[in-house]
Short mmCIF file of C-alpha atoms (C1' of nucleotides) in Angstrom, two decimals:
data_model
loop_
_atom_site.label_atom_id
_atom_site.label_comp_id
_atom_site.label_asym_id
_atom_site.label_seq_id
_atom_site.Cartn_x
_atom_site.Cartn_y
_atom_site.Cartn_z
CA MET D 1 -20.68 -24.77 33.79
CA SER D 2 -24.10 -23.24 33.19
CA GLY D 3 -24.26 -24.42 29.53
CA SER D 4 -24.98 -21.19 28.55
CA ILE D 5 -22.59 -19.79 25.86
CA TYR D 6 -23.63 -16.51 26.40
CA ASP D 7 -22.80 -16.70 30.24
CA GLU D 8 -19.45 -18.24 29.13
CA LEU D 9 -18.55 -15.15 26.88
CA LYS D 10 -19.49 -12.74 29.54
CA GLU D 11 -17.77 -14.31 32.26
CA ARG D 12 -14.76 -14.63 29.97
CA GLY D 13 -14.83 -10.93 29.25
CA PHE D 14 -15.98 -10.88 25.93
CA ILE D 15 -19.03 -8.71 26.22
CA ALA D 16 -18.66 -4.64 25.86
CA GLN D 17 -22.27 -4.02 24.72
CA VAL D 18 -25.10 -5.58 23.60
CA SER D 19 -28.17 -4.48 21.50
CA ASP D 20 -30.54 -6.14 23.60
CA GLU D 21 -29.35 -8.65 26.22
CA ALA D 22 -32.30 -11.04 26.82
CA ALA D 23 -32.69 -11.42 23.37
CA VAL D 24 -29.17 -12.28 22.31
CA ARG D 25 -28.80 -14.47 25.56
CA ARG D 26 -32.14 -16.15 24.19
CA LYS D 27 -30.85 -16.71 20.48
CA LEU D 28 -27.11 -17.66 21.51
CA ASP D 29 -28.63 -20.41 24.29
CA ASN D 30 -31.48 -21.63 22.40
CA GLU D 31 -31.26 -21.00 18.71
CA LYS D 32 -28.99 -21.43 16.01
CA THR D 33 -27.65 -18.42 15.04
CA THR D 34 -25.81 -17.33 12.17
CA PHE D 35 -23.50 -14.28 13.34
CA TYR D 36 -20.98 -12.15 11.46
CA ILE D 37 -17.64 -10.35 11.99
CA GLY D 38 -16.00 -8.13 10.02
CA PHE D 39 -11.82 -8.30 9.37
CA ASP D 40 -10.29 -5.12 7.49
CA SER D 41 -7.89 -5.94 4.80
CA THR D 42 -5.44 -3.71 5.83
CA ALA D 43 -2.32 -5.68 6.38
CA ALA D 44 -0.82 -9.04 5.05
CA SER D 45 -1.78 -10.65 8.44
CA LEU D 46 -3.99 -10.20 11.49
CA HIS D 47 -2.49 -9.29 14.48
CA ALA D 48 -2.87 -10.21 18.01
CA GLY D 49 -5.59 -7.24 18.47
CA SER D 50 -7.87 -9.57 16.08
CA LEU D 51 -7.37 -12.34 18.54
CA VAL D 52 -10.68 -11.60 20.70
CA PRO D 53 -12.79 -11.57 17.51
CA ILE D 54 -11.32 -14.74 16.56
CA MET D 55 -12.02 -16.31 19.98
CA ALA D 56 -15.13 -15.19 20.04
CA MET D 57 -15.84 -17.09 16.69
CA VAL D 58 -14.74 -20.28 17.97
CA HIS D 59 -16.49 -20.28 21.30
CA LEU D 60 -19.81 -19.63 19.33
CA ARG D 61 -19.03 -22.21 16.48
CA ARG D 62 -18.39 -24.86 19.01
CA ALA D 63 -21.69 -23.93 20.71
CA GLY D 64 -23.09 -24.63 17.52
CA HIS D 65 -23.85 -21.76 15.67
CA THR D 66 -22.28 -20.22 12.13
CA ALA D 67 -19.71 -18.11 12.05
CA VAL D 68 -19.37 -15.71 8.82
CA ALA D 69 -16.04 -14.29 8.88
CA LEU D 70 -16.16 -11.20 6.29
CA THR D 71 -13.22 -9.72 4.87
CA GLY D 72 -13.70 -6.12 3.88
CA GLY D 73 -12.02 -6.17 0.03
CA GLY D 74 -14.76 -3.49 -0.48
CA THR D 75 -14.93 -1.41 2.84
CA THR D 76 -11.05 -1.38 2.88
CA MET D 77 -11.32 0.56 0.13
CA VAL D 78 -12.91 3.39 1.74
CA GLY D 79 -11.72 3.21 5.13
CA ASP D 80 -13.14 3.43 8.60
CA PRO D 81 -12.69 6.67 10.26
CA SER D 82 -14.24 5.52 13.82
CA GLY D 83 -12.04 6.48 16.49
CA LYS D 84 -9.14 7.03 14.14
CA SER D 85 -7.20 10.42 14.52
CA GLU D 86 -6.41 10.80 10.98
CA MET D 87 -7.23 9.27 7.68
CA ARG D 88 -5.57 5.95 6.79
CA GLN D 89 -3.31 5.86 3.71
CA MET D 90 -5.29 4.70 0.55
CA LEU D 91 -4.50 1.01 -0.56
CA GLU D 92 -4.36 -0.08 -3.98
CA GLU D 93 -6.93 -2.58 -4.81
CA GLU D 94 -4.46 -5.41 -5.51
CA ARG D 95 -2.94 -5.03 -2.19
CA ILE D 96 -6.38 -5.22 -0.36
CA ARG D 97 -7.20 -8.16 -2.36
CA ALA D 98 -3.89 -10.21 -1.89
CA PHE D 99 -4.35 -9.19 1.90
CA GLY D 100 -7.92 -10.46 2.17
CA THR D 101 -6.47 -13.59 0.53
CA ALA D 102 -3.86 -14.00 3.50
CA ILE D 103 -6.09 -13.10 6.30
CA ARG D 104 -8.89 -15.80 4.88
CA ALA D 105 -6.03 -18.23 5.05
CA GLN D 106 -4.84 -17.23 8.55
CA LEU D 107 -8.47 -17.43 9.88
CA ASP D 108 -9.09 -20.83 8.66
CA ARG D 109 -6.60 -22.07 10.93
CA TYR D 110 -9.08 -21.32 13.84
CA LEU D 111 -12.40 -21.79 11.83
CA ARG D 112 -11.81 -24.66 9.19
CA PHE D 113 -13.73 -22.98 6.48
CA ASP D 114 -14.29 -26.43 4.81
CA GLN D 115 -16.47 -27.78 7.94
CA PRO D 116 -19.76 -26.75 8.70
CA GLY D 117 -20.03 -24.06 10.58
CA ALA D 118 -18.05 -21.26 9.53
CA VAL D 119 -18.04 -19.29 5.98
CA SER D 120 -15.57 -16.80 4.42
CA LEU D 121 -17.03 -14.13 2.28
CA ASP D 122 -15.89 -10.84 1.10
CA ASN D 123 -17.83 -7.87 0.78
CA ALA D 124 -15.92 -6.89 -2.19
CA ASP D 125 -18.38 -9.14 -3.86
CA TRP D 126 -21.61 -7.03 -3.38
CA LEU D 127 -20.23 -3.68 -2.27
CA LYS D 128 -18.31 -3.23 -5.93
CA PRO D 129 -21.16 -3.70 -8.46
CA LEU D 130 -22.96 -1.18 -6.46
CA ASN D 131 -24.58 1.47 -8.53
CA TYR D 132 -24.29 5.13 -6.82
CA ILE D 133 -27.71 6.44 -7.41
CA GLU D 134 -29.51 3.40 -6.77
CA PHE D 135 -27.43 2.91 -3.61
CA LEU D 136 -28.11 6.62 -2.67
CA ARG D 137 -31.86 6.36 -3.33
CA ASP D 138 -32.26 2.96 -1.59
CA ILE D 139 -29.64 2.74 1.44
CA GLY D 140 -28.55 6.69 1.81
CA ARG D 141 -31.71 7.93 2.87
CA HIS D 142 -31.94 6.03 5.91
CA PHE D 143 -29.25 7.83 6.85
CA SER D 144 -29.09 11.04 9.04
CA VAL D 145 -26.01 13.27 8.79
CA ASN D 146 -27.05 14.98 11.57
CA ARG D 147 -27.19 11.87 13.78
CA MET D 148 -23.67 10.59 12.09
CA LEU D 149 -22.11 14.04 12.89
CA ALA D 150 -23.24 13.75 16.29
CA ALA D 151 -21.43 10.17 17.14
CA GLU D 152 -18.81 10.11 19.46
CA ALA D 153 -16.62 8.35 17.01
CA TYR D 154 -16.52 10.96 14.65
CA LYS D 155 -15.53 13.73 17.41
CA LEU D 156 -11.80 13.63 16.88
CA ARG D 157 -12.18 13.98 13.23
CA LEU D 158 -14.51 16.82 13.11
CA GLU D 159 -11.82 18.50 14.45
CA LYS D 160 -8.94 17.12 12.23
CA GLY D 161 -10.50 16.77 9.35
CA LEU D 162 -12.71 14.06 7.83
CA SER D 163 -13.10 13.37 3.99
CA PHE D 164 -16.39 12.45 2.25
CA ILE D 165 -15.09 9.06 1.13
CA GLU D 166 -14.67 7.93 4.83
CA PHE D 167 -17.86 9.34 5.62
CA ASN D 168 -19.33 6.84 3.83
CA TYR D 169 -17.94 4.05 5.46
CA GLN D 170 -20.88 3.67 7.83
CA LEU D 171 -23.19 2.92 5.34
CA LEU D 172 -21.14 0.25 3.53
CA GLN D 173 -20.89 -1.54 6.96
CA ALA D 174 -24.84 -1.21 7.51
CA TYR D 175 -25.13 -2.60 3.71
CA ASP D 176 -22.98 -5.47 4.56
CA TYR D 177 -25.27 -6.47 7.39
CA LEU D 178 -28.16 -5.96 5.52
CA MET D 179 -26.83 -8.22 2.83
CA LEU D 180 -25.89 -10.89 5.19
CA TRP D 181 -29.23 -10.84 6.67
CA ARG D 182 -30.81 -11.02 3.43
CA THR D 183 -28.48 -14.28 2.10
CA HIS D 184 -27.40 -15.76 5.03
CA LYS D 185 -30.13 -14.76 7.78
CA CYS D 186 -27.44 -13.33 9.77
CA THR D 187 -28.92 -11.97 13.18
CA LEU D 188 -26.02 -10.78 14.79
CA GLN D 189 -22.91 -8.77 14.01
CA MET D 190 -20.03 -8.47 16.52
CA GLY D 191 -16.75 -6.32 16.25
CA GLY D 192 -14.57 -4.13 18.64
CA ASP D 193 -16.55 -1.65 20.75
CA ASP D 194 -15.05 1.25 18.43
CA GLN D 195 -17.52 -0.40 15.78
CA TRP D 196 -20.42 0.12 17.91
CA GLY D 197 -21.98 2.86 15.85
CA ASN D 198 -21.73 0.78 12.52
CA ILE D 199 -23.09 -2.18 13.95
CA LEU D 200 -25.92 -0.12 15.16
CA ALA D 201 -26.36 1.61 12.01
CA GLY D 202 -26.87 -2.04 10.43
CA VAL D 203 -29.24 -2.88 12.76
CA ASP D 204 -31.29 0.24 12.35
CA LEU D 205 -30.86 -0.44 8.58
CA ILE D 206 -32.41 -3.74 8.73
CA ARG D 207 -35.25 -2.77 10.54
CA ARG D 208 -36.25 0.29 8.45
CA VAL D 209 -35.67 -1.59 5.15
CA GLU D 210 -36.68 -5.18 6.39
CA GLY D 211 -38.79 -4.37 9.31
CA ALA D 212 -36.88 -7.26 11.22
CA ALA D 213 -35.06 -6.96 14.59
CA VAL D 214 -31.33 -8.07 14.50
CA GLU D 215 -29.00 -7.75 17.26
CA ALA D 216 -25.53 -6.49 17.98
CA MET D 217 -22.51 -7.04 20.55
CA THR D 218 -18.91 -5.46 20.77
CA PHE D 219 -16.06 -6.48 22.45
CA PRO D 220 -14.16 -4.71 24.87
CA LEU D 221 -10.99 -2.95 23.50
CA LEU D 222 -8.21 -4.05 25.33
CA THR D 223 -5.15 -2.19 26.78
CA THR D 224 -2.81 -4.47 28.64
CA ALA D 225 -2.46 -3.12 32.37
CA SER D 226 0.44 -0.66 31.54
CA GLY D 227 -1.96 0.95 28.99
CA ALA D 228 -0.67 -0.24 25.85
CA LYS D 229 -2.78 -1.38 22.92
CA MET D 230 -3.46 -5.08 22.73
CA GLY D 231 -1.21 -6.66 20.01
CA LYS D 232 1.31 -3.81 19.59
CA THR D 233 4.60 -3.70 20.91
CA ALA D 234 7.31 -0.82 20.23
CA GLN D 235 9.00 -2.84 17.55
CA GLY D 236 5.40 -3.54 15.93
CA ALA D 237 2.53 -5.40 15.84
CA VAL D 238 2.34 -8.73 17.31
CA TRP D 239 1.70 -10.59 13.88
CA LEU D 240 -0.25 -13.84 13.78
CA ASP D 241 1.59 -15.09 10.73
CA ALA D 242 4.63 -17.19 11.84
CA ASN D 243 6.86 -15.42 9.14
CA LEU D 244 6.26 -12.07 10.31
CA PHE D 245 6.61 -12.71 14.16
CA SER D 246 8.01 -16.12 15.07
CA PRO D 247 6.22 -18.54 17.53
CA TYR D 248 9.10 -18.02 19.64
CA GLN D 249 8.35 -14.54 19.64
CA TYR D 250 4.79 -15.09 19.75
CA PHE D 251 5.13 -17.13 23.13
CA GLN D 252 7.38 -14.81 24.93
CA TYR D 253 5.19 -12.07 24.22
CA TRP D 254 2.61 -13.73 26.60
CA VAL D 255 4.93 -14.61 28.90
CA ASP D 256 5.95 -11.10 29.23
CA CYS D 257 2.94 -10.08 30.13
CA ASP D 258 1.88 -7.93 33.23
CA ASP D 259 0.89 -9.99 36.13
CA ARG D 260 -2.36 -8.27 36.28
CA ASP D 261 -3.31 -9.26 32.90
CA VAL D 262 -2.82 -13.05 33.34
CA GLY D 263 -6.25 -13.93 34.34
CA ARG D 264 -7.87 -11.81 31.73
CA PHE D 265 -6.04 -12.96 29.19
CA LEU D 266 -6.19 -16.78 30.04
CA ARG D 267 -10.05 -16.30 30.07
CA LEU D 268 -9.96 -14.52 26.36
CA TYR D 269 -7.08 -16.27 24.56
CA THR D 270 -7.27 -20.00 25.79
CA LEU D 271 -10.12 -22.54 25.86
CA LEU D 272 -9.02 -23.83 29.18
CA PRO D 273 -11.76 -24.30 31.47
CA LEU D 274 -12.73 -21.24 33.79
CA ASP D 275 -11.82 -23.51 36.99
CA GLU D 276 -8.47 -24.07 35.68
CA ILE D 277 -8.10 -20.31 34.98
CA ARG D 278 -9.12 -19.55 38.38
CA ARG D 279 -6.36 -21.98 40.08
CA LEU D 280 -3.84 -20.52 37.65
CA GLU D 281 -4.56 -16.72 38.20
CA ALA D 282 -4.62 -17.17 41.82
CA LEU D 283 -0.77 -18.02 41.77
CA ARG D 284 1.37 -15.24 43.34
CA ASP D 285 5.12 -13.74 43.19
CA ARG D 286 7.35 -15.86 41.20
CA ASP D 287 4.70 -19.05 40.99
CA ILE D 288 2.81 -16.69 38.43
CA ASN D 289 5.40 -17.53 35.71
CA GLU D 290 3.70 -20.83 35.82
CA ALA D 291 0.30 -19.34 34.90
CA LYS D 292 2.25 -16.96 32.24
CA ARG D 293 3.78 -20.10 30.71
CA VAL D 294 0.35 -22.00 30.32
CA LEU D 295 -1.11 -18.99 28.82
CA ALA D 296 1.62 -18.53 26.18
CA TYR D 297 1.57 -22.03 25.61
CA GLU D 298 -2.15 -22.48 24.94
CA ALA D 299 -2.01 -19.25 22.81
CA THR D 300 0.70 -20.26 20.96
CA ARG D 301 -0.93 -23.50 20.35
CA LEU D 302 -3.99 -21.84 18.79
CA THR D 303 -2.09 -19.80 16.61
CA HIS D 304 0.42 -21.85 15.35
CA GLY D 305 -0.32 -25.51 16.23
CA ASP D 306 1.00 -27.73 18.74
CA ALA D 307 4.51 -28.38 17.30
CA ALA D 308 5.30 -24.80 17.18
CA ALA D 309 3.90 -24.28 20.63
CA GLU D 310 6.17 -27.51 21.72
CA GLU D 311 9.03 -25.92 20.20
CA ALA D 312 8.59 -22.48 21.61
CA ARG D 313 8.10 -23.63 25.11
CA ALA D 314 11.55 -25.66 24.78
CA GLY D 315 13.07 -22.58 23.65
CA ALA D 316 11.94 -20.41 26.54
CA ALA D 317 13.11 -23.00 28.71
CA ALA D 318 16.65 -23.27 27.19
CA ALA D 319 16.82 -19.30 27.53
CA PHE D 320 15.65 -18.71 30.70
CA GLY D 321 15.46 -21.70 32.65
CA GLY D 322 19.64 -22.50 33.17
CA GLN D 323 21.23 -25.08 31.31
CA GLY D 324 18.50 -26.20 28.95
CA GLY D 325 20.58 -29.16 27.35
CA LYS D 326 19.35 -30.20 23.82
CA ASP D 327 16.47 -27.64 24.18
CA VAL D 328 18.68 -25.02 22.63
CA GLU D 329 18.02 -26.69 19.44
CA SER D 330 14.66 -24.80 19.71
CA LEU D 331 16.17 -21.24 19.75
CA PRO D 332 16.27 -19.09 16.88
CA THR D 333 19.58 -20.01 14.88
CA THR D 334 21.93 -18.56 12.33
CA ALA D 335 24.78 -20.19 10.55
CA VAL D 336 27.81 -18.53 10.09
CA PRO D 337 30.79 -19.87 8.10
CA ARG D 338 33.34 -21.73 10.10
CA ALA D 339 36.12 -19.65 8.06
CA ARG D 340 34.51 -16.13 9.27
CA LEU D 341 34.41 -17.60 13.17
CA GLU D 342 38.03 -18.58 12.95
CA ALA D 343 38.99 -14.94 12.09
CA GLY D 344 36.69 -13.85 14.56
CA ILE D 345 33.87 -11.33 14.00
CA ALA D 346 33.61 -7.91 15.71
CA PRO D 347 30.28 -8.35 18.19
CA ALA D 348 28.56 -5.55 16.71
CA GLU D 349 29.05 -7.07 13.28
CA LEU D 350 27.71 -10.15 14.36
CA PHE D 351 24.80 -9.10 16.68
CA THR D 352 23.55 -6.78 13.95
CA GLU D 353 23.48 -9.55 11.37
CA VAL D 354 21.54 -11.73 13.34
CA GLY D 355 19.17 -9.28 14.05
CA LEU D 356 19.63 -8.93 17.66
CA THR D 357 20.45 -5.26 17.48
CA PRO D 358 19.08 -2.75 14.62
CA SER D 359 22.55 -1.38 13.31
CA ARG D 360 26.24 -1.36 14.61
CA GLY D 361 26.02 2.01 16.32
CA GLU D 362 23.24 0.42 18.65
CA ALA D 363 25.13 -2.45 19.41
CA LYS D 364 28.07 -0.56 20.25
CA ARG D 365 25.85 1.15 22.77
CA LEU D 366 24.76 -1.63 24.13
CA ILE D 367 28.15 -3.05 24.82
CA GLN D 368 29.24 0.23 26.51
CA GLN D 369 26.14 -0.31 28.72
CA GLY D 370 26.80 -3.80 29.22
CA GLY D 371 23.83 -5.12 27.29
CA LEU D 372 25.46 -7.60 25.04
CA TYR D 373 26.31 -11.31 26.21
CA VAL D 374 28.10 -14.28 24.47
CA ASN D 375 27.45 -17.56 26.30
CA ASP D 376 26.13 -15.65 29.14
CA GLY D 377 29.47 -13.60 29.71
CA ARG D 378 29.20 -9.83 29.16
CA VAL D 379 30.41 -8.49 26.22
CA ASP D 380 32.92 -5.93 27.97
CA ALA D 381 34.94 -4.60 24.86
CA LEU D 382 34.09 -3.35 21.23
CA THR D 383 37.07 -5.40 20.43
CA ARG D 384 35.99 -8.46 22.10
CA LEU D 385 36.01 -10.73 18.54
CA VAL D 386 33.49 -13.66 18.82
CA THR D 387 35.27 -16.66 17.73
CA LEU D 388 35.41 -20.62 17.12
CA LYS D 389 36.47 -20.71 20.39
CA ASP D 390 33.25 -19.55 21.84
CA ALA D 391 31.27 -22.19 19.87
CA GLY D 392 30.58 -25.10 22.49
CA PRO D 393 28.61 -28.24 21.54
CA ASP D 394 25.41 -26.17 21.36
CA GLY D 395 27.03 -23.20 19.28
CA ILE D 396 27.49 -19.79 20.52
CA LEU D 397 24.36 -18.06 22.16
CA LEU D 398 24.07 -14.43 21.79
CA LYS D 399 22.07 -12.53 23.85
CA ALA D 400 21.19 -8.80 23.76
CA GLY D 401 19.34 -7.47 27.21
CA LYS D 402 18.22 -10.42 29.30
CA LYS D 403 15.70 -11.62 26.76
CA LYS D 404 16.25 -11.48 22.95
CA ILE D 405 18.66 -14.52 22.31
CA HIS D 406 19.69 -16.29 19.19
CA ARG D 407 22.10 -18.91 18.79
CA VAL D 408 25.28 -19.29 16.04
CA VAL D 409 26.34 -22.56 14.95
CA PRO D 410 29.37 -22.94 12.55
CA ALA D 411 28.89 -24.18 9.26
"C1'" G N 1 -11.39 29.95 -5.65
"C1'" G N 2 -9.70 33.77 -1.63
"C1'" G N 3 -7.81 34.76 3.52
"C1'" C N 4 -4.98 32.70 7.66
"C1'" A N 5 -2.42 28.90 10.17
"C1'" G N 6 1.07 24.91 9.53
"C1'" G N 7 4.16 20.02 7.75
"C1'" U N 8 11.08 19.11 12.79
"C1'" A N 9 13.81 12.71 14.92
"C1'" C N 10 8.98 6.62 17.07
"C1'" C N 11 5.10 10.45 19.02
"C1'" A N 12 4.38 15.37 21.18
"C1'" A N 13 6.91 19.70 20.57
"C1'" A N 14 11.26 23.64 21.14
"C1'" G N 15 14.12 25.94 17.45
"C1'" U N 16 13.59 31.18 12.52
"C1'" G N 17 21.28 32.22 9.09
"C1'" G N 18 26.94 29.15 11.96
"C1'" U N 19 28.07 27.43 18.87
"C1'" U N 20 22.23 22.15 15.74
"C1'" A N 21 22.52 15.15 14.96
"C1'" A N 22 18.72 19.22 16.41
"C1'" A N 23 16.36 21.72 23.18
"C1'" U N 24 12.27 19.46 26.23
"C1'" G N 25 8.72 15.58 27.30
"C1'" G N 26 6.58 10.93 26.56
"C1'" G N 27 7.52 6.43 24.65
"C1'" A N 28 11.34 2.63 23.70
"C1'" C N 29 15.89 0.36 24.71
"C1'" G N 30 20.19 -0.92 28.17
"C1'" G N 31 21.91 -1.53 33.55
"C1'" G N 32 20.68 -1.76 38.82
"C1'" C N 33 16.95 -4.37 41.93
"C1'" U N 34 13.25 -8.73 40.86
"C1'" G N 35 9.69 -13.43 39.42
"C1'" U N 36 11.55 -13.77 31.80
"C1'" A N 37 6.40 -9.21 36.59
"C1'" A N 38 5.13 -4.12 38.17
"C1'" A N 39 7.02 0.03 40.93
"C1'" C N 40 11.65 2.93 41.40
"C1'" C N 41 17.14 4.30 40.57
"C1'" C N 42 20.92 4.92 36.73
"C1'" G N 43 22.15 5.67 31.65
"C1'" U N 44 21.11 5.48 26.22
"C1'" U N 45 18.31 6.53 22.27
"C1'" G N 46 20.28 9.01 13.32
"C1'" C N 47 24.38 5.85 10.28
"C1'" G N 48 29.45 4.33 9.63
"C1'" G N 49 34.11 4.67 12.83
"C1'" A N 50 38.47 1.77 18.41
"C1'" A N 51 38.90 7.13 18.01
"C1'" A N 52 39.85 12.03 15.46
"C1'" C N 53 35.90 12.25 12.38
"C1'" G N 54 33.04 11.55 8.12
"C1'" C N 55 27.79 10.92 6.32
"C1'" U N 56 22.71 11.61 5.85
"C1'" U N 57 18.29 13.96 8.08
"C1'" C N 58 13.85 18.97 9.48
"C1'" G N 59 7.00 18.05 3.56
"C1'" A N 60 9.29 17.74 -2.13
"C1'" A N 61 12.44 19.83 -5.83
"C1'" G N 62 15.58 23.80 -7.17
"C1'" G N 63 18.07 28.29 -5.61
"C1'" U N 64 20.38 32.74 -2.18
"C1'" U N 65 25.29 32.04 1.01
"C1'" C N 66 31.83 30.76 2.63
"C1'" G N 67 27.83 28.33 5.79
"C1'" A N 68 20.38 26.68 5.40
"C1'" A N 69 15.89 23.19 9.95
"C1'" U N 70 16.09 28.83 9.73
"C1'" C N 71 16.22 33.42 3.48
"C1'" C N 72 14.16 33.01 -1.63
"C1'" U N 73 11.06 30.15 -5.75
"C1'" U N 74 8.04 26.56 -7.49
"C1'" C N 75 5.25 22.50 -6.11
"C1'" C N 76 2.70 18.67 -2.48
"C1'" C N 77 -0.34 17.96 1.77
"C1'" U N 78 -3.14 19.34 6.44
"C1'" G N 79 -6.31 22.65 9.59
"C1'" C N 80 -9.42 27.02 10.48
"C1'" C N 81 -12.33 30.98 8.21
"C1'" C N 82 -14.99 32.88 4.13
"C1'" A N 83 -16.98 31.19 -1.19
#
RNA sequence: GGGCAGGUACCAAAGUGGUUAAAUGGGACGGGCUGUAAACCCGUUGCGGAAACGCUUCGAAGGUUCGAAUCCUUCCCUGCCCA
């Protein structure tokens, strides 16, 4: 490697826009820099869409820079309208605080705030005590409404409606940057490309108020090759919290990615050396599944740890690799009372109970379409009861479609 | 505050008293083909029921009617124009 962290980030696909490429390159390659990324406190967990900023922090931290992870206890009270088609629902302060705590705990797994080089802050600490009049006079006067209205990020909202509270968001985010510059000598803010306007507002503000030059960098907003937003599935978000989205599901999310995305994802979501990635992404046809498994394993390891990644990999092998032997232990499992199995359980009931189907109606529909399986045998009738006889040494394997699998053991 | 236009299922969007669980498109899901891929083809897409059928749904609450997503009243919300 060239040894340039900037080039590495660039080659891995982390960089969408930079305020001043030469300045940022110099800063990151030659100086110890403190940089920050903000995370909204809008949910109890981050999802895969936040992985790019997280990974960027991990890379820069490893290169010796100091990462400030800022949770938005204050800004989330206001809500960012950038690029959004409508106003987000207002959250209660208490929930925002709880979300922030959960998110900080999640970030801690990647950043280890107890070690040097990573700091966790919440902007509620300085935004909430603000005095309105003072804020308007000190900060508000530096913002041109004309220019804000011209911004691309608000275009949509100028047609569908933009409330005053949201219009203030940019000022608050700019103020965050100013505060971090003052208190932590933070000179680089990063964020999703939809944050470009907000970040530049901060750069501008610091120049006007402090006469200092600070920088901005954004990450590309990723969509999968088929156009879906990164980290979203039809069922919902790909949460980083194991209770909301299990390591097994998480592993499968990565394995299921489009062929065209494998190289890009390996670069962004794993710490594997670029040489290794080039080898993996060169694989073709069925061999590319090998690259997908590596991607899934590495990504799962970063988010859920080595043990969970091993288990998820073993579970996947059991589900898709023919007879998996002991590995079926790793599959999602539900215990069902022996007596109920002796009596026999209607498949629609059982599949719904273990969560493979959302309702009995849906389960019946799938049966009629040949989409439910018991021990790899297709359920051909609604009346085909699942009984104790179906249980082998590993219990009973239920499948909905080819990919969703669940194990039932008698208890 | 005044005028106008709207709020329908995951999304978009028809429907303006019964034949509407609600057209159509997208998405999603299942099957086929494959490589746990893409593309393509077929099918499904409120809940319960083996079925007959029943139940819940069209911003909210009331009302008219044998019968309401459709008519009336009040309320909530959104956009545009005027102030």
